[in-house]
Amino acid sequence: MKFYIGIDPGQKGGLSLITNDGKAVEYERMPETPGGIYQFFTDALVASENQLVTVMESGGGGGSAVGTFAAKSAGLYLGYFRMLCAVVGVPLHEVHPATWKANMRVRSAKDTSIRMAEQLFPTVNLLFPRCTKKHDGCAEALLIAEWGRRKGL
């Protein structure tokens, strides 16, 4: 069975893994190290029996609201994922934020992503231990993976 990894890159982003029939298998905040990212991917490869497709948000730009550090951080994560997918031989599809958000009927406000992810994946809990608000990076990672699944990537 094909599985989909959804990636909302950046320090406050998230990773998700969903099945071909739209069930959330795993989701987590963006790991702090390249080793943590690699572990998520290798676990996903095992779970999917090497039937894995990766979908990553890219090309958002962010305008003047995005600081230099945030832009560099996002670029670093984009590079990690491009390299990792190339090394392990997993297809990587990049999608502009406006494209997947329009298709998934999500506005730019992060709370709309959280609401839609909770509707599509009612078993997920986006409120992590010791947090006071739900994690929008994980919500968006789930929605990005779902966008890829619906597109038949």
mmCIF file of N, CA and C in Angstrom, residues 27-122:
data_model
loop_
_atom_site.group_PDB
_atom_site.id
_atom_site.type_symbol
_atom_site.label_atom_id
_atom_site.label_comp_id
_atom_site.label_asym_id
_atom_site.label_seq_id
_atom_site.Cartn_x
_atom_site.Cartn_y
_atom_site.Cartn_z
ATOM 1 N N TYR A 27 2.420 11.602 12.911
ATOM 2 C CA TYR A 27 2.613 13.027 12.700
ATOM 3 C C TYR A 27 3.421 13.541 13.874
ATOM 4 N N GLU A 28 4.307 14.475 13.597
ATOM 5 C CA GLU A 28 5.133 15.025 14.672
ATOM 6 C C GLU A 28 5.648 16.404 14.292
ATOM 7 N N ARG A 29 6.037 17.131 15.334
ATOM 8 C CA ARG A 29 6.673 18.425 15.103
ATOM 9 C C ARG A 29 7.986 18.183 14.364
ATOM 10 N N MET A 30 8.455 19.189 13.675
ATOM 11 C CA MET A 30 9.693 19.048 12.928
ATOM 12 C C MET A 30 10.823 18.656 13.884
ATOM 13 N N PRO A 31 11.484 17.542 13.611
ATOM 14 C CA PRO A 31 12.616 17.146 14.457
ATOM 15 C C PRO A 31 13.687 18.239 14.464
ATOM 16 N N GLU A 32 14.416 18.315 15.568
ATOM 17 C CA GLU A 32 15.414 19.370 15.722
ATOM 18 C C GLU A 32 16.720 19.071 15.010
ATOM 19 N N THR A 33 16.931 17.814 14.618
ATOM 20 C CA THR A 33 18.196 17.435 13.999
ATOM 21 C C THR A 33 17.959 16.694 12.680
ATOM 22 N N PRO A 34 18.942 16.722 11.789
ATOM 23 C CA PRO A 34 18.835 15.912 10.574
ATOM 24 C C PRO A 34 18.665 14.421 10.897
ATOM 25 N N GLY A 35 19.265 13.968 11.986
ATOM 26 C CA GLY A 35 19.107 12.568 12.396
ATOM 27 C C GLY A 35 17.666 12.228 12.732
ATOM 28 N N GLY A 36 16.955 13.161 13.348
ATOM 29 C CA GLY A 36 15.542 12.947 13.665
ATOM 30 C C GLY A 36 14.685 12.885 12.413
ATOM 31 N N ILE A 37 15.026 13.716 11.440
ATOM 32 C CA ILE A 37 14.318 13.691 10.157
ATOM 33 C C ILE A 37 14.573 12.360 9.458
ATOM 34 N N TYR A 38 15.832 11.935 9.452
ATOM 35 C CA TYR A 38 16.199 10.661 8.823
ATOM 36 C C TYR A 38 15.449 9.500 9.480
ATOM 37 N N GLN A 39 15.344 9.525 10.802
ATOM 38 C CA GLN A 39 14.642 8.451 11.519
ATOM 39 C C GLN A 39 13.169 8.385 11.114
ATOM 40 N N PHE A 40 12.523 9.547 10.987
ATOM 41 C CA PHE A 40 11.123 9.578 10.548
ATOM 42 C C PHE A 40 10.997 8.928 9.173
ATOM 43 N N PHE A 41 11.907 9.285 8.265
ATOM 44 C CA PHE A 41 11.863 8.725 6.910
ATOM 45 C C PHE A 41 12.113 7.228 6.897
ATOM 46 N N THR A 42 13.095 6.762 7.640
ATOM 47 C CA THR A 42 13.379 5.320 7.623
ATOM 48 C C THR A 42 12.229 4.538 8.243
ATOM 49 N N ASP A 43 11.624 5.060 9.297
ATOM 50 C CA ASP A 43 10.446 4.406 9.880
ATOM 51 C C ASP A 43 9.299 4.369 8.865
ATOM 52 N N ALA A 44 9.134 5.460 8.113
ATOM 53 C CA ALA A 44 8.079 5.518 7.094
ATOM 54 C C ALA A 44 8.348 4.527 5.966
ATOM 55 N N LEU A 45 9.604 4.389 5.579
ATOM 56 C CA LEU A 45 9.953 3.415 4.532
ATOM 57 C C LEU A 45 9.613 2.000 4.966
ATOM 58 N N VAL A 46 9.904 1.678 6.216
ATOM 59 C CA VAL A 46 9.592 0.342 6.736
ATOM 60 C C VAL A 46 8.077 0.137 6.775
ATOM 61 N N ALA A 47 7.347 1.115 7.319
ATOM 62 C CA ALA A 47 5.885 0.994 7.439
ATOM 63 C C ALA A 47 5.220 0.846 6.071
ATOM 64 N N SER A 48 5.762 1.520 5.071
ATOM 65 C CA SER A 48 5.145 1.513 3.739
ATOM 66 C C SER A 48 5.688 0.417 2.831
ATOM 67 N N GLU A 49 6.628 -0.353 3.340
ATOM 68 C CA GLU A 49 7.295 -1.378 2.522
ATOM 69 C C GLU A 49 7.827 -0.759 1.229
ATOM 70 N N ASN A 50 8.485 0.392 1.382
ATOM 71 C CA ASN A 50 9.118 1.139 0.288
ATOM 72 C C ASN A 50 8.139 1.671 -0.758
ATOM 73 N N GLN A 51 6.867 1.781 -0.421
ATOM 74 C CA GLN A 51 5.848 2.369 -1.302
ATOM 75 C C GLN A 51 5.535 3.774 -0.777
ATOM 76 N N LEU A 52 6.481 4.680 -0.934
ATOM 77 C CA LEU A 52 6.395 5.975 -0.271
ATOM 78 C C LEU A 52 6.499 7.112 -1.282
ATOM 79 N N VAL A 53 5.657 8.125 -1.101
ATOM 80 C CA VAL A 53 5.700 9.349 -1.893
ATOM 81 C C VAL A 53 5.805 10.505 -0.902
ATOM 82 N N THR A 54 6.657 11.474 -1.216
ATOM 83 C CA THR A 54 6.841 12.622 -0.339
ATOM 84 C C THR A 54 6.311 13.882 -1.015
ATOM 85 N N VAL A 55 5.546 14.665 -0.265
ATOM 86 C CA VAL A 55 5.008 15.928 -0.769
ATOM 87 C C VAL A 55 5.438 17.023 0.201
ATOM 88 N N MET A 56 6.095 18.059 -0.336
ATOM 89 C CA MET A 56 6.639 19.110 0.512
ATOM 90 C C MET A 56 6.196 20.476 0.013
ATOM 91 N N GLU A 57 5.811 21.324 0.964
ATOM 92 C CA GLU A 57 5.501 22.709 0.633
ATOM 93 C C GLU A 57 6.805 23.421 0.301
ATOM 94 N N SER A 58 6.802 24.197 -0.774
ATOM 95 C CA SER A 58 7.986 25.000 -1.094
ATOM 96 C C SER A 58 7.575 26.211 -1.907
ATOM 97 N N GLY A 59 8.454 27.190 -1.935
ATOM 98 C CA GLY A 59 8.214 28.358 -2.772
ATOM 99 C C GLY A 59 7.248 29.369 -2.204
ATOM 100 N N GLY A 60 7.051 29.355 -0.886
ATOM 101 C CA GLY A 60 6.091 30.280 -0.285
ATOM 102 C C GLY A 60 6.534 31.715 -0.280
ATOM 103 N N GLY A 61 7.831 31.947 -0.163
ATOM 104 C CA GLY A 61 8.330 33.321 -0.164
ATOM 105 C C GLY A 61 8.115 34.008 1.163
ATOM 106 N N GLY A 62 6.876 34.126 1.613
ATOM 107 C CA GLY A 62 6.579 34.677 2.921
ATOM 108 C C GLY A 62 6.529 36.183 2.992
ATOM 109 N N GLY A 63 7.013 36.897 1.978
ATOM 110 C CA GLY A 63 6.950 38.349 1.987
ATOM 111 C C GLY A 63 7.816 38.951 3.074
ATOM 112 N N SER A 64 7.547 40.202 3.425
ATOM 113 C CA SER A 64 8.375 40.907 4.390
ATOM 114 C C SER A 64 8.149 40.432 5.814
ATOM 115 N N ALA A 65 7.089 39.669 6.055
ATOM 116 C CA ALA A 65 6.809 39.189 7.412
ATOM 117 C C ALA A 65 7.784 38.100 7.839
ATOM 118 N N VAL A 66 8.448 37.465 6.874
ATOM 119 C CA VAL A 66 9.386 36.397 7.193
ATOM 120 C C VAL A 66 10.760 37.007 7.389
ATOM 121 N N GLY A 67 11.352 36.779 8.557
ATOM 122 C CA GLY A 67 12.667 37.311 8.853
ATOM 123 C C GLY A 67 13.772 36.541 8.162
ATOM 124 N N THR A 68 14.982 37.108 8.197
ATOM 125 C CA THR A 68 16.137 36.480 7.560
ATOM 126 C C THR A 68 16.415 35.113 8.153
ATOM 127 N N PHE A 69 16.369 34.992 9.476
ATOM 128 C CA PHE A 69 16.638 33.699 10.113
ATOM 129 C C PHE A 69 15.612 32.657 9.695
ATOM 130 N N ALA A 70 14.341 33.037 9.683
ATOM 131 C CA ALA A 70 13.285 32.093 9.298
ATOM 132 C C ALA A 70 13.455 31.654 7.849
ATOM 133 N N ALA A 71 13.813 32.576 6.974
ATOM 134 C CA ALA A 71 14.010 32.237 5.564
ATOM 135 C C ALA A 71 15.190 31.283 5.401
ATOM 136 N N LYS A 72 16.282 31.539 6.113
ATOM 137 C CA LYS A 72 17.448 30.649 6.041
ATOM 138 C C LYS A 72 17.111 29.278 6.608
ATOM 139 N N SER A 73 16.359 29.259 7.697
ATOM 140 C CA SER A 73 15.956 27.994 8.316
ATOM 141 C C SER A 73 15.106 27.176 7.358
ATOM 142 N N ALA A 74 14.139 27.812 6.719
ATOM 143 C CA ALA A 74 13.277 27.106 5.771
ATOM 144 C C ALA A 74 14.099 26.574 4.605
ATOM 145 N N GLY A 75 15.038 27.370 4.117
ATOM 146 C CA GLY A 75 15.906 26.922 3.029
ATOM 147 C C GLY A 75 16.754 25.729 3.416
ATOM 148 N N LEU A 76 17.233 25.735 4.641
ATOM 149 C CA LEU A 76 18.024 24.608 5.142
ATOM 150 C C LEU A 76 17.182 23.336 5.170
ATOM 151 N N TYR A 77 15.970 23.434 5.672
ATOM 152 C CA TYR A 77 15.087 22.261 5.726
ATOM 153 C C TYR A 77 14.729 21.768 4.323
ATOM 154 N N LEU A 78 14.475 22.687 3.400
ATOM 155 C CA LEU A 78 14.197 22.279 2.019
ATOM 156 C C LEU A 78 15.365 21.463 1.479
ATOM 157 N N GLY A 79 16.577 21.926 1.756
ATOM 158 C CA GLY A 79 17.766 21.200 1.313
ATOM 159 C C GLY A 79 17.880 19.826 1.944
ATOM 160 N N TYR A 80 17.613 19.729 3.249
ATOM 161 C CA TYR A 80 17.647 18.424 3.932
ATOM 162 C C TYR A 80 16.722 17.432 3.232
ATOM 163 N N PHE A 81 15.501 17.860 2.972
ATOM 164 C CA PHE A 81 14.508 16.943 2.407
ATOM 165 C C PHE A 81 14.819 16.578 0.962
ATOM 166 N N ARG A 82 15.295 17.545 0.197
ATOM 167 C CA ARG A 82 15.680 17.224 -1.184
ATOM 168 C C ARG A 82 16.800 16.189 -1.203
ATOM 169 N N MET A 83 17.795 16.397 -0.365
ATOM 170 C CA MET A 83 18.926 15.469 -0.301
ATOM 171 C C MET A 83 18.479 14.098 0.197
ATOM 172 N N LEU A 84 17.703 14.069 1.250
ATOM 173 C CA LEU A 84 17.265 12.802 1.831
ATOM 174 C C LEU A 84 16.445 11.988 0.830
ATOM 175 N N CYS A 85 15.529 12.628 0.150
ATOM 176 C CA CYS A 85 14.714 11.907 -0.837
ATOM 177 C C CYS A 85 15.577 11.373 -1.972
ATOM 178 N N ALA A 86 16.560 12.151 -2.397
ATOM 179 C CA ALA A 86 17.452 11.695 -3.463
ATOM 180 C C ALA A 86 18.274 10.494 -3.003
ATOM 181 N N VAL A 87 18.776 10.547 -1.781
ATOM 182 C CA VAL A 87 19.627 9.468 -1.264
ATOM 183 C C VAL A 87 18.849 8.173 -1.070
ATOM 184 N N VAL A 88 17.644 8.254 -0.514
ATOM 185 C CA VAL A 88 16.879 7.023 -0.247
ATOM 186 C C VAL A 88 15.997 6.612 -1.426
ATOM 187 N N GLY A 89 15.968 7.423 -2.479
ATOM 188 C CA GLY A 89 15.224 7.057 -3.680
ATOM 189 C C GLY A 89 13.718 7.168 -3.554
ATOM 190 N N VAL A 90 13.267 8.154 -2.788
ATOM 191 C CA VAL A 90 11.829 8.378 -2.602
ATOM 192 C C VAL A 90 11.406 9.565 -3.472
ATOM 193 N N PRO A 91 10.336 9.423 -4.254
ATOM 194 C CA PRO A 91 9.880 10.552 -5.074
ATOM 195 C C PRO A 91 9.496 11.750 -4.199
ATOM 196 N N LEU A 92 9.929 12.932 -4.629
ATOM 197 C CA LEU A 92 9.611 14.167 -3.919
ATOM 198 C C LEU A 92 8.841 15.086 -4.853
ATOM 199 N N HIS A 93 7.668 15.501 -4.413
ATOM 200 C CA HIS A 93 6.843 16.453 -5.160
ATOM 201 C C HIS A 93 6.753 17.721 -4.328
ATOM 202 N N GLU A 94 7.111 18.840 -4.930
ATOM 203 C CA GLU A 94 7.030 20.115 -4.226
ATOM 204 C C GLU A 94 5.793 20.868 -4.706
ATOM 205 N N VAL A 95 5.120 21.496 -3.764
ATOM 206 C CA VAL A 95 3.883 22.209 -4.084
ATOM 207 C C VAL A 95 3.905 23.588 -3.422
ATOM 208 N N HIS A 96 3.466 24.580 -4.156
ATOM 209 C CA HIS A 96 3.381 25.944 -3.633
ATOM 210 C C HIS A 96 2.246 25.998 -2.612
ATOM 211 N N PRO A 97 2.431 26.754 -1.526
ATOM 212 C CA PRO A 97 1.378 26.836 -0.502
ATOM 213 C C PRO A 97 0.012 27.237 -1.064
ATOM 214 N N ALA A 98 -0.012 28.203 -1.967
ATOM 215 C CA ALA A 98 -1.302 28.654 -2.514
ATOM 216 C C ALA A 98 -2.019 27.532 -3.261
ATOM 217 N N THR A 99 -1.260 26.641 -3.887
ATOM 218 C CA THR A 99 -1.857 25.552 -4.661
ATOM 219 C C THR A 99 -2.551 24.546 -3.761
ATOM 220 N N TRP A 100 -1.815 24.019 -2.767
ATOM 221 C CA TRP A 100 -2.442 22.991 -1.929
ATOM 222 C C TRP A 100 -3.533 23.589 -1.047
ATOM 223 N N LYS A 101 -3.324 24.827 -0.587
ATOM 224 C CA LYS A 101 -4.337 25.442 0.283
ATOM 225 C C LYS A 101 -5.642 25.681 -0.470
ATOM 226 N N ALA A 102 -5.546 26.108 -1.719
ATOM 227 C CA ALA A 102 -6.763 26.318 -2.515
ATOM 228 C C ALA A 102 -7.490 24.998 -2.740
ATOM 229 N N ASN A 103 -6.744 23.949 -3.052
ATOM 230 C CA ASN A 103 -7.352 22.643 -3.300
ATOM 231 C C ASN A 103 -7.940 22.028 -2.037
ATOM 232 N N MET A 104 -7.345 22.315 -0.901
ATOM 233 C CA MET A 104 -7.818 21.758 0.367
ATOM 234 C C MET A 104 -8.786 22.713 1.076
ATOM 235 N N ARG A 105 -9.117 23.823 0.431
ATOM 236 C CA ARG A 105 -10.058 24.815 0.962
ATOM 237 C C ARG A 105 -9.634 25.372 2.319
ATOM 238 N N VAL A 106 -8.373 25.771 2.347
ATOM 239 C CA VAL A 106 -7.783 26.334 3.556
ATOM 240 C C VAL A 106 -7.304 27.742 3.217
ATOM 241 N N ARG A 107 -7.589 28.681 4.110
ATOM 242 C CA ARG A 107 -7.091 30.042 3.931
ATOM 243 C C ARG A 107 -5.706 30.146 4.553
ATOM 244 N N SER A 108 -5.125 31.319 4.474
ATOM 245 C CA SER A 108 -3.771 31.491 4.994
ATOM 246 C C SER A 108 -3.714 31.418 6.518
ATOM 247 N N ALA A 109 -4.807 31.714 7.197
ATOM 248 C CA ALA A 109 -4.816 31.656 8.664
ATOM 249 C C ALA A 109 -4.582 30.224 9.139
ATOM 250 N N LYS A 110 -3.666 30.085 10.075
ATOM 251 C CA LYS A 110 -3.271 28.752 10.543
ATOM 252 C C LYS A 110 -4.419 27.996 11.213
ATOM 253 N N ASP A 111 -5.350 28.714 11.843
ATOM 254 C CA ASP A 111 -6.444 28.011 12.521
ATOM 255 C C ASP A 111 -7.352 27.279 11.532
ATOM 256 N N THR A 112 -7.422 27.752 10.281
ATOM 257 C CA THR A 112 -8.232 27.029 9.293
ATOM 258 C C THR A 112 -7.572 25.701 8.927
ATOM 259 N N SER A 113 -6.243 25.673 8.921
ATOM 260 C CA SER A 113 -5.528 24.411 8.668
ATOM 261 C C SER A 113 -5.783 23.420 9.795
ATOM 262 N N ILE A 114 -5.759 23.905 11.014
ATOM 263 C CA ILE A 114 -6.006 23.034 12.170
ATOM 264 C C ILE A 114 -7.414 22.455 12.098
ATOM 265 N N ARG A 115 -8.400 23.303 11.840
ATOM 266 C CA ARG A 115 -9.787 22.823 11.757
ATOM 267 C C ARG A 115 -9.972 21.784 10.649
ATOM 268 N N MET A 116 -9.410 22.033 9.479
ATOM 269 C CA MET A 116 -9.562 21.100 8.363
ATOM 270 C C MET A 116 -8.851 19.778 8.656
ATOM 271 N N ALA A 117 -7.663 19.837 9.230
ATOM 272 C CA ALA A 117 -6.938 18.605 9.573
ATOM 273 C C ALA A 117 -7.727 17.784 10.589
ATOM 274 N N GLU A 118 -8.322 18.451 11.562
ATOM 275 C CA GLU A 118 -9.115 17.729 12.560
ATOM 276 C C GLU A 118 -10.379 17.126 11.952
ATOM 277 N N GLN A 119 -10.946 17.769 10.946
ATOM 278 C CA GLN A 119 -12.123 17.204 10.263
ATOM 279 C C GLN A 119 -11.746 15.972 9.450
ATOM 280 N N LEU A 120 -10.643 16.070 8.719
ATOM 281 C CA LEU A 120 -10.229 14.965 7.849
ATOM 282 C C LEU A 120 -9.610 13.803 8.618
ATOM 283 N N PHE A 121 -8.955 14.120 9.722
ATOM 284 C CA PHE A 121 -8.261 13.116 10.532
ATOM 285 C C PHE A 121 -8.730 13.231 11.984
ATOM 286 N N PRO A 122 -9.946 12.765 12.283
ATOM 287 C CA PRO A 122 -10.531 12.979 13.612
ATOM 288 C C PRO A 122 -9.777 12.303 14.760
#
